Coordinates of C-alpha atoms in Angstrom, one line a residue:
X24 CA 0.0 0.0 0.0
X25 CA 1.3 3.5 -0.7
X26 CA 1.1 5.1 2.5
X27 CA 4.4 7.0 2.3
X28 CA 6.1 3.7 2.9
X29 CA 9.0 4.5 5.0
X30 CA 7.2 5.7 8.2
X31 CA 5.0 2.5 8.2
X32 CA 4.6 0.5 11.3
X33 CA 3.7 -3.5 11.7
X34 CA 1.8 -4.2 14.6
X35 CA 4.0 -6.9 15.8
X36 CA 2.9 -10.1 16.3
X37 CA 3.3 -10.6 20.1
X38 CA 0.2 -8.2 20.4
X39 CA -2.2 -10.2 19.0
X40 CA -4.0 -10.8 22.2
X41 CA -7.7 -11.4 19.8
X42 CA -8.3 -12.3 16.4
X43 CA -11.7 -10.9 15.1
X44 CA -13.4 -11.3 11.9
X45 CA -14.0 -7.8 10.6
X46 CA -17.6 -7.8 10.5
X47 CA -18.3 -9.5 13.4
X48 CA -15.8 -7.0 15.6
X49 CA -17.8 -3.9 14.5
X50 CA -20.9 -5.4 16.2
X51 CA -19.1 -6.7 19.2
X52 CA -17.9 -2.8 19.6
X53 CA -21.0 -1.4 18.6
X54 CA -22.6 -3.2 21.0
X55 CA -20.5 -2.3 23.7
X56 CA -20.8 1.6 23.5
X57 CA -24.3 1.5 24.6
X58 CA -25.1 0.4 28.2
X59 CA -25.1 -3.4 29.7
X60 CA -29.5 -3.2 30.0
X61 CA -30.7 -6.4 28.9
X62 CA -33.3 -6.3 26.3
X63 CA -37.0 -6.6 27.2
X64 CA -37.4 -8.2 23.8
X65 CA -35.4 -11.0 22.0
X66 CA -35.4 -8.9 19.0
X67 CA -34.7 -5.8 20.3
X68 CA -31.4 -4.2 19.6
X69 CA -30.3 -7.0 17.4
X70 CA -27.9 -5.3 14.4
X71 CA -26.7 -6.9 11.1
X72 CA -23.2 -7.5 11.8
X73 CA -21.0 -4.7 11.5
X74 CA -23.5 -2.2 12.5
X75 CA -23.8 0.6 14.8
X76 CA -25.9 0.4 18.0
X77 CA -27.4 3.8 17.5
X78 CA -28.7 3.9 20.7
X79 CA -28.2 7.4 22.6
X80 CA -25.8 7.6 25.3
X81 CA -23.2 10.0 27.2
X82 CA -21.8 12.7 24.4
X83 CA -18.4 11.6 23.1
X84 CA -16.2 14.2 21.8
X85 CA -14.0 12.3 19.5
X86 CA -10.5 13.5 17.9
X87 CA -9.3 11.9 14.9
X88 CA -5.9 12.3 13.4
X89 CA -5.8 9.9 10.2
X90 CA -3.4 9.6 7.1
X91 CA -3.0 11.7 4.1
X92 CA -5.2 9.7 1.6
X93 CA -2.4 8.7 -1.1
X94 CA -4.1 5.2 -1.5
X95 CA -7.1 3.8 -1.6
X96 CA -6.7 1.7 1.5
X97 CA -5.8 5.0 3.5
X98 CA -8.4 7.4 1.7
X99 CA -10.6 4.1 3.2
X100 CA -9.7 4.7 6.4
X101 CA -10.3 8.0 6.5
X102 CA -13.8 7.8 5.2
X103 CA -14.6 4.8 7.4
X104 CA -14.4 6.7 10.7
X105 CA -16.5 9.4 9.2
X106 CA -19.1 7.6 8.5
X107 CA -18.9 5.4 11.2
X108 CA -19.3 8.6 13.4
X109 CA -22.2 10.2 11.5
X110 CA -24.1 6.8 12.8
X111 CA -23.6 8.1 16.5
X112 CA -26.6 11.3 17.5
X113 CA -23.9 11.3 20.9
X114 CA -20.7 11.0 19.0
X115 CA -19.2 14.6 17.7
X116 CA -16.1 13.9 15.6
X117 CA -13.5 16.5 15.4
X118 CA -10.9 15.4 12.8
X119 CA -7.1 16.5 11.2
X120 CA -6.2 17.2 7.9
X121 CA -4.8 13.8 7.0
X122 CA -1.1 13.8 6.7
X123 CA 1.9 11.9 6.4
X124 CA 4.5 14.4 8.2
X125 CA 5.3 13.5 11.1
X126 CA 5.6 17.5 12.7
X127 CA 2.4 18.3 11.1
X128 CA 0.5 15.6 12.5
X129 CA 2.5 16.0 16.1
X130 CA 1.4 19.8 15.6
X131 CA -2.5 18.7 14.9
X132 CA -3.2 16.0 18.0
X133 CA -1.4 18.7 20.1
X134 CA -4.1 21.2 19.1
X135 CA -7.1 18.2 19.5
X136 CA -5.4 17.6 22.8
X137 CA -5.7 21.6 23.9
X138 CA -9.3 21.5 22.4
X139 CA -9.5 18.6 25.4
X140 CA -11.4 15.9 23.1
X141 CA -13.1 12.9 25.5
X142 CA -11.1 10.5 23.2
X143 CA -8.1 10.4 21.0
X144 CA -8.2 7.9 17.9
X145 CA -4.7 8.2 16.2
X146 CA -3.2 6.2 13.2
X147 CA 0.5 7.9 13.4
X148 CA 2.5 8.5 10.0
X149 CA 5.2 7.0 11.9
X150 CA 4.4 5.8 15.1
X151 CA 7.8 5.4 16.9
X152 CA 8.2 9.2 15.8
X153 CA 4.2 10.2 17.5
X154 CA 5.4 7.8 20.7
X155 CA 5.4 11.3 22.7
X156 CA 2.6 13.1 21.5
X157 CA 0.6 9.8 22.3
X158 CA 2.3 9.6 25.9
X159 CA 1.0 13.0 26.5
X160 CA -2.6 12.9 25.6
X161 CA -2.8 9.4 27.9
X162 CA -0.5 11.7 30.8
X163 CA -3.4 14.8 30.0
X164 CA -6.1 12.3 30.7
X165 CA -7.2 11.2 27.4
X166 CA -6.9 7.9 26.2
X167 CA -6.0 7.2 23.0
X168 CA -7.0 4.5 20.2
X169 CA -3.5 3.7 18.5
X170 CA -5.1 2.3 14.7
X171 CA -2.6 0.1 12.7
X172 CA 0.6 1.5 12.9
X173 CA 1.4 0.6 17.0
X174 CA 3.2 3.4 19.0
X175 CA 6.8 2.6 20.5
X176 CA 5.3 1.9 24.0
X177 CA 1.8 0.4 25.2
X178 CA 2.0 3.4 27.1
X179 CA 1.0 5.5 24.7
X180 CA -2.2 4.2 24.0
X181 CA -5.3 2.4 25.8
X182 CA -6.0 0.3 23.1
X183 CA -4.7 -1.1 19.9
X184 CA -6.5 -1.7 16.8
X185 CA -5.4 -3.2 13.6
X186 CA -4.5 -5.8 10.6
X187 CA -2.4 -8.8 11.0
X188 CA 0.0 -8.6 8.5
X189 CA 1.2 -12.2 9.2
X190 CA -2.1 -13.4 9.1
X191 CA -2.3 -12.0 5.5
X192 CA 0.8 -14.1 4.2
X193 CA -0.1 -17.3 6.1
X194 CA -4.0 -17.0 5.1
X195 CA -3.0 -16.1 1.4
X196 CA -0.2 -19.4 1.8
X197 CA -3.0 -22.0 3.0
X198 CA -5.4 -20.9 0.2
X199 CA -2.8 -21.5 -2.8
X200 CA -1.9 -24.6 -1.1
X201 CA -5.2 -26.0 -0.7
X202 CA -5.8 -24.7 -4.4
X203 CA -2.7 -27.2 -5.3
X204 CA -2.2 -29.5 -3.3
X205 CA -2.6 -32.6 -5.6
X206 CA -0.2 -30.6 -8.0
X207 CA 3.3 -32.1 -8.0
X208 CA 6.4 -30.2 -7.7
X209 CA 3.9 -27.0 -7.8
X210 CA 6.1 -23.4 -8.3
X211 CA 4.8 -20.3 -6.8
X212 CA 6.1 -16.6 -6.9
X213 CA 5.4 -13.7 -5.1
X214 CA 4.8 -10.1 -5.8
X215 CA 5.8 -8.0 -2.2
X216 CA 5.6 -4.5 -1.1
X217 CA 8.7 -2.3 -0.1
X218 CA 11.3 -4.6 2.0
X219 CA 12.3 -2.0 3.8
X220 CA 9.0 -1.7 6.0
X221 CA 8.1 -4.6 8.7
X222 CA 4.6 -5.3 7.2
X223 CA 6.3 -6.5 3.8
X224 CA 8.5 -8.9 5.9
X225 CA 5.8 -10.2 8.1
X226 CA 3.4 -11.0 5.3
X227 CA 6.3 -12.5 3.2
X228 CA 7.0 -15.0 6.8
X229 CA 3.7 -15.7 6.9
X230 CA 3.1 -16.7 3.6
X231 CA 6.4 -18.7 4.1
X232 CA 5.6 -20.3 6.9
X233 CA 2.3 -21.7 5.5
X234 CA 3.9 -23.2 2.4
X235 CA 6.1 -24.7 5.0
X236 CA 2.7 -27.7 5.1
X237 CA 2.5 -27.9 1.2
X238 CA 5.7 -30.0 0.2
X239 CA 4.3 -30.3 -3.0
X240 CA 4.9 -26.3 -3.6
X241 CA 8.2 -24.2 -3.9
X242 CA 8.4 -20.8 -4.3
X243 CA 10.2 -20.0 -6.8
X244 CA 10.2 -16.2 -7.7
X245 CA 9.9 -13.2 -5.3
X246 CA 10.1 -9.2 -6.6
X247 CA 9.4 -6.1 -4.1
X248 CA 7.4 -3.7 -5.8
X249 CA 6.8 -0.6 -3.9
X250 CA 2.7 -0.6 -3.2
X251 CA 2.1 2.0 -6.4
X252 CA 0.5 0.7 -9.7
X253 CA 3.3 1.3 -11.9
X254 CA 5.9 -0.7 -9.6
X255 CA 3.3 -3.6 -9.8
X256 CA 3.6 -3.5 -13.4
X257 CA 7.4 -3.7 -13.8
X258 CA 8.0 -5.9 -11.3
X259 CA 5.6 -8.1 -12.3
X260 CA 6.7 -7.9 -15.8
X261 CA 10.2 -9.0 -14.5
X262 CA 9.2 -12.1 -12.8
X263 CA 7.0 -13.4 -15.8
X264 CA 10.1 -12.8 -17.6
X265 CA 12.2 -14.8 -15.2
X266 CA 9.7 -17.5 -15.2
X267 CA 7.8 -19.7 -17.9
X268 CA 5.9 -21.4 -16.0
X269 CA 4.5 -21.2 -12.4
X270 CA 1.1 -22.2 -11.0
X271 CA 0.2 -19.1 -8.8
X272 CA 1.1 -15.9 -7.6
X273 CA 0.7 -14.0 -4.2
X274 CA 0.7 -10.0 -4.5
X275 CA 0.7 -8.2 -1.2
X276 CA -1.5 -5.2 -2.2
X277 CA -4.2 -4.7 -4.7
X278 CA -3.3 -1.2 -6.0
X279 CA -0.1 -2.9 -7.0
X280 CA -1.9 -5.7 -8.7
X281 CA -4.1 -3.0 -10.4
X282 CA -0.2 -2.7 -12.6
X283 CA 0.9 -6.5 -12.1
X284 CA -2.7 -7.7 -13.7
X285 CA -1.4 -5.3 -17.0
X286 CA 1.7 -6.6 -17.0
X287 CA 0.3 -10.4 -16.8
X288 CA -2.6 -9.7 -19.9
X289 CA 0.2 -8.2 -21.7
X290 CA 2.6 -11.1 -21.6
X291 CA -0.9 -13.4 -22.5
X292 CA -0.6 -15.0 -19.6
X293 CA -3.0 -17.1 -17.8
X294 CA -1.7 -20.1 -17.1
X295 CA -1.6 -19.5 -13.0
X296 CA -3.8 -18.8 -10.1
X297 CA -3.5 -15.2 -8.6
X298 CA -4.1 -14.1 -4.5
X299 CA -4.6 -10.6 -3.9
X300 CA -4.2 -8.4 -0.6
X301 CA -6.0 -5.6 1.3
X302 CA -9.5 -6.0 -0.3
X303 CA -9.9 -3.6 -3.1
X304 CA -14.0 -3.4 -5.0
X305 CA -12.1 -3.4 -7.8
X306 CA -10.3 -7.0 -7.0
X307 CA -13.7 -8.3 -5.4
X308 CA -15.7 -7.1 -8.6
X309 CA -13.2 -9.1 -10.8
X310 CA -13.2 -12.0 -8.7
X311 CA -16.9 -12.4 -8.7
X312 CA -16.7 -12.1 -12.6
X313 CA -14.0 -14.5 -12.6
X314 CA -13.1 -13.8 -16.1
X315 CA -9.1 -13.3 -14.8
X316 CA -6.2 -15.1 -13.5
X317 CA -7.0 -13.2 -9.5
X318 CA -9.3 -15.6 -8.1
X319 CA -8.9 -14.2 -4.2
X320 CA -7.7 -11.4 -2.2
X321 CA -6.8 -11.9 1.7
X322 CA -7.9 -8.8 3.2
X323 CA -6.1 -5.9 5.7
X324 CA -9.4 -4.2 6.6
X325 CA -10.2 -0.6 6.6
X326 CA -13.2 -1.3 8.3
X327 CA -11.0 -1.1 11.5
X328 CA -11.2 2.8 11.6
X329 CA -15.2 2.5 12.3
X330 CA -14.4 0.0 15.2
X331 CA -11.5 2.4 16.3
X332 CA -14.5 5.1 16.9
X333 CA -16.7 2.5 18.3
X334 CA -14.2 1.8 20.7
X335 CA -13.3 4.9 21.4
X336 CA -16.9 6.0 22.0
X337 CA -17.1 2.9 24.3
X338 CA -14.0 4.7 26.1
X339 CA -15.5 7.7 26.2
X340 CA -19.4 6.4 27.8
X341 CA -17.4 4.1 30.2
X342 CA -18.3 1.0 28.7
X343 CA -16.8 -2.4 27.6
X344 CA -17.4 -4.5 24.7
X345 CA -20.6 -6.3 24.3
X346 CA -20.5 -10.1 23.7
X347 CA -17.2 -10.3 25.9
X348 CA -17.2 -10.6 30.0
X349 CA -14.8 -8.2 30.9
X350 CA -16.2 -4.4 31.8
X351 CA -13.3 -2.6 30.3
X352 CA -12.1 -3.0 26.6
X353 CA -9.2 -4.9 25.7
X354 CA -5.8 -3.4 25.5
X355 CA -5.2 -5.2 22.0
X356 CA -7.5 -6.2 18.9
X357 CA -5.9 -7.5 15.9
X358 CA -8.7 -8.1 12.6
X359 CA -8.6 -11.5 11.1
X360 CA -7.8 -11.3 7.5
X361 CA -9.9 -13.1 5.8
X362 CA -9.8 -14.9 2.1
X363 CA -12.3 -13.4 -0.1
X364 CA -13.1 -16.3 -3.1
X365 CA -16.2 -16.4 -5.6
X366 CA -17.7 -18.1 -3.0
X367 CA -18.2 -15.4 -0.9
X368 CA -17.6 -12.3 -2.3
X369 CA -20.7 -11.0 -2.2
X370 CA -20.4 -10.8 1.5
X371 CA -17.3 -8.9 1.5
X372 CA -18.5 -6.1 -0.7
X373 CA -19.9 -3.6 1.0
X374 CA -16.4 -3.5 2.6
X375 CA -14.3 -3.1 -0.8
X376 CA -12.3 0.0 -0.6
X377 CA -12.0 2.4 -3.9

């Protein structure tokens, strides 16, 4: 993803304390930032999943300091806590110019943390470089919502929200091997973001690491493109190149694969299976058709921005998480990525980013 890839930061893997499917989280939080009544009816209050529990409570000033939107997963999760906050009548969202300078955004959650907002939801440029700002909103009294990219110290935050960037190699691994399985002495290859940023090498060990129970399959190829469509397409274009033949291919980010799908219609190729990652419409649409060579895409969902405001708004009213025991919110929630196919894509859709 092109998130001005050098300040990017992994959540690392030692803080998945909860895996959640995507949809099903947002109604576990939404239920949460109401209050703990029980229901006079059976029916009452039940909420498709993912959806808001609009259900008035105590007013929630909310500060949100996103990205600059210079992809189509980060424009995503922009709009996503937006709209997410427009569902709450006690929610009032007070939000930054998105950006990916690390002063400028220190400069804007200084000025939410003067404005004293009831919550903080933060997804840094750089977190290691926004460790401080983060320790001072928690030291002012205003807990903070660290999305994604994870702050130096678990001091700096109340609560962690974001992908599983291992999950996303090892999920995207399993799929291609169950897709070949009964192949011998399968090849694979595999299209990666920027090696310079921890997500590229988690997803790559993951992906690894799942192989690892397919002797059948070798991998065979690997190129780092850099999360932009026109690094997709050369990169891409090199490793078909390289190799004649191979049986599927795992790229790490569909913007990316918007250029390494060109580069594989150019070269006539279609004599391979492709995995894409994040969740793009665009890569859901065509695999729905499935009238190309990308038959899935393991996703890194954006979605998590709405359940960084539902948590934050359960912060805010004092509440926990509905569904789970404990009367505070966890310290850690890492989303599940899960592998969008034909088979379900039409579940998955409402959530495909532009």
């Amino acid at each position: 993803m092109n998130h001005t890839p050098s300040t990017i930061q992994g959540n690392p893997t030692s803080r998945r304390n909860l895996l959640l499917g995507t949809a099903a989280a947002g109604a576990l939080f939404a239920a949460g930032c109401t209050s703990n009544e029980n229901n006079d009816s059976k029916d009452e209050g039940k909420q498709p999943a993912g959806a808001a529990d609009k259900k008035r409570g105590k007013k929630v000033t909310i500060g949100f300091a996103g990205p600059q939107a210079d992809h189509g997963w980060l424009n995503a999760i922009n709009e996503q806590a937006k709209r997410r906050a427009k569902e709450y009548q006690d929610v009032s969202l007070v939000s930054t110019e998105g950006s990916n300078d690390t002063a400028q955004q220190i400069g804007q959650i200084e000025t939410l943390i003067n404005k004293k907002v009831d919550v903080l939801v933060i997804l840094p440029a750089d977190g290691k470089a926004l460790t401080q700002v983060g320790l001072k909103a928690m030291e002012s009294g205003i807990p903070v919502v660290n999305l994604d990219r994870v702050f130096a110290s678990p001091q700096a935050y109340r609560c962690w929200i974001g992908g599983d960037n291992y999950g996303m190699g090892l999920n995207a691994g399993r799929y291609i091997g169950e897709q070949l399985k009964g192949k011998k002495n399968a090849k694979v290859v595999e299209l990666a973001g920027l090696d310079n940023l921890e997500l590229t090498r988690q997803r790559t060990s993951g992906f690894d690491d799942a192989l690892k129970n397919y002797p059948n399959i070798k991998k065979v190829g690997r190129q780092a493109a850099e999360f932009t469509v026109e690094s997709g397409q050369s990169k891409m274009a090199q490793l078909l190149q390289a190799h004649s033949g191979f049986d599927a291919l795992w790229n790490h980010d569909d913007d990316q694969g918007v250029g390494a799908e060109r580069a594989i219609q150019q070269a006539g190729r279609d004599d391979f299976l492709m995995v894409g990652g994040a969740g793009a419409k665009r890569a859901m649409d065509a695999i729905k058709a499935d009238n190309t060579v990308l038959k899935a895409t393991v996703l890194y969902p954006p979605t998590m921005a709405a359940s960084a405001i539902d948590l934050a708004r359960a912060l805010g009213q004092g509440n926990g998480v509905g569904g789970l025991a404990e009367l505070e919110i966890p310290a850690s929630l890492t989303l599940y990525s899960a592998v969008v196919t034909k088979e379900n894509v039409d579940e998955y859709l409402p959530t495909g980013f532009s």
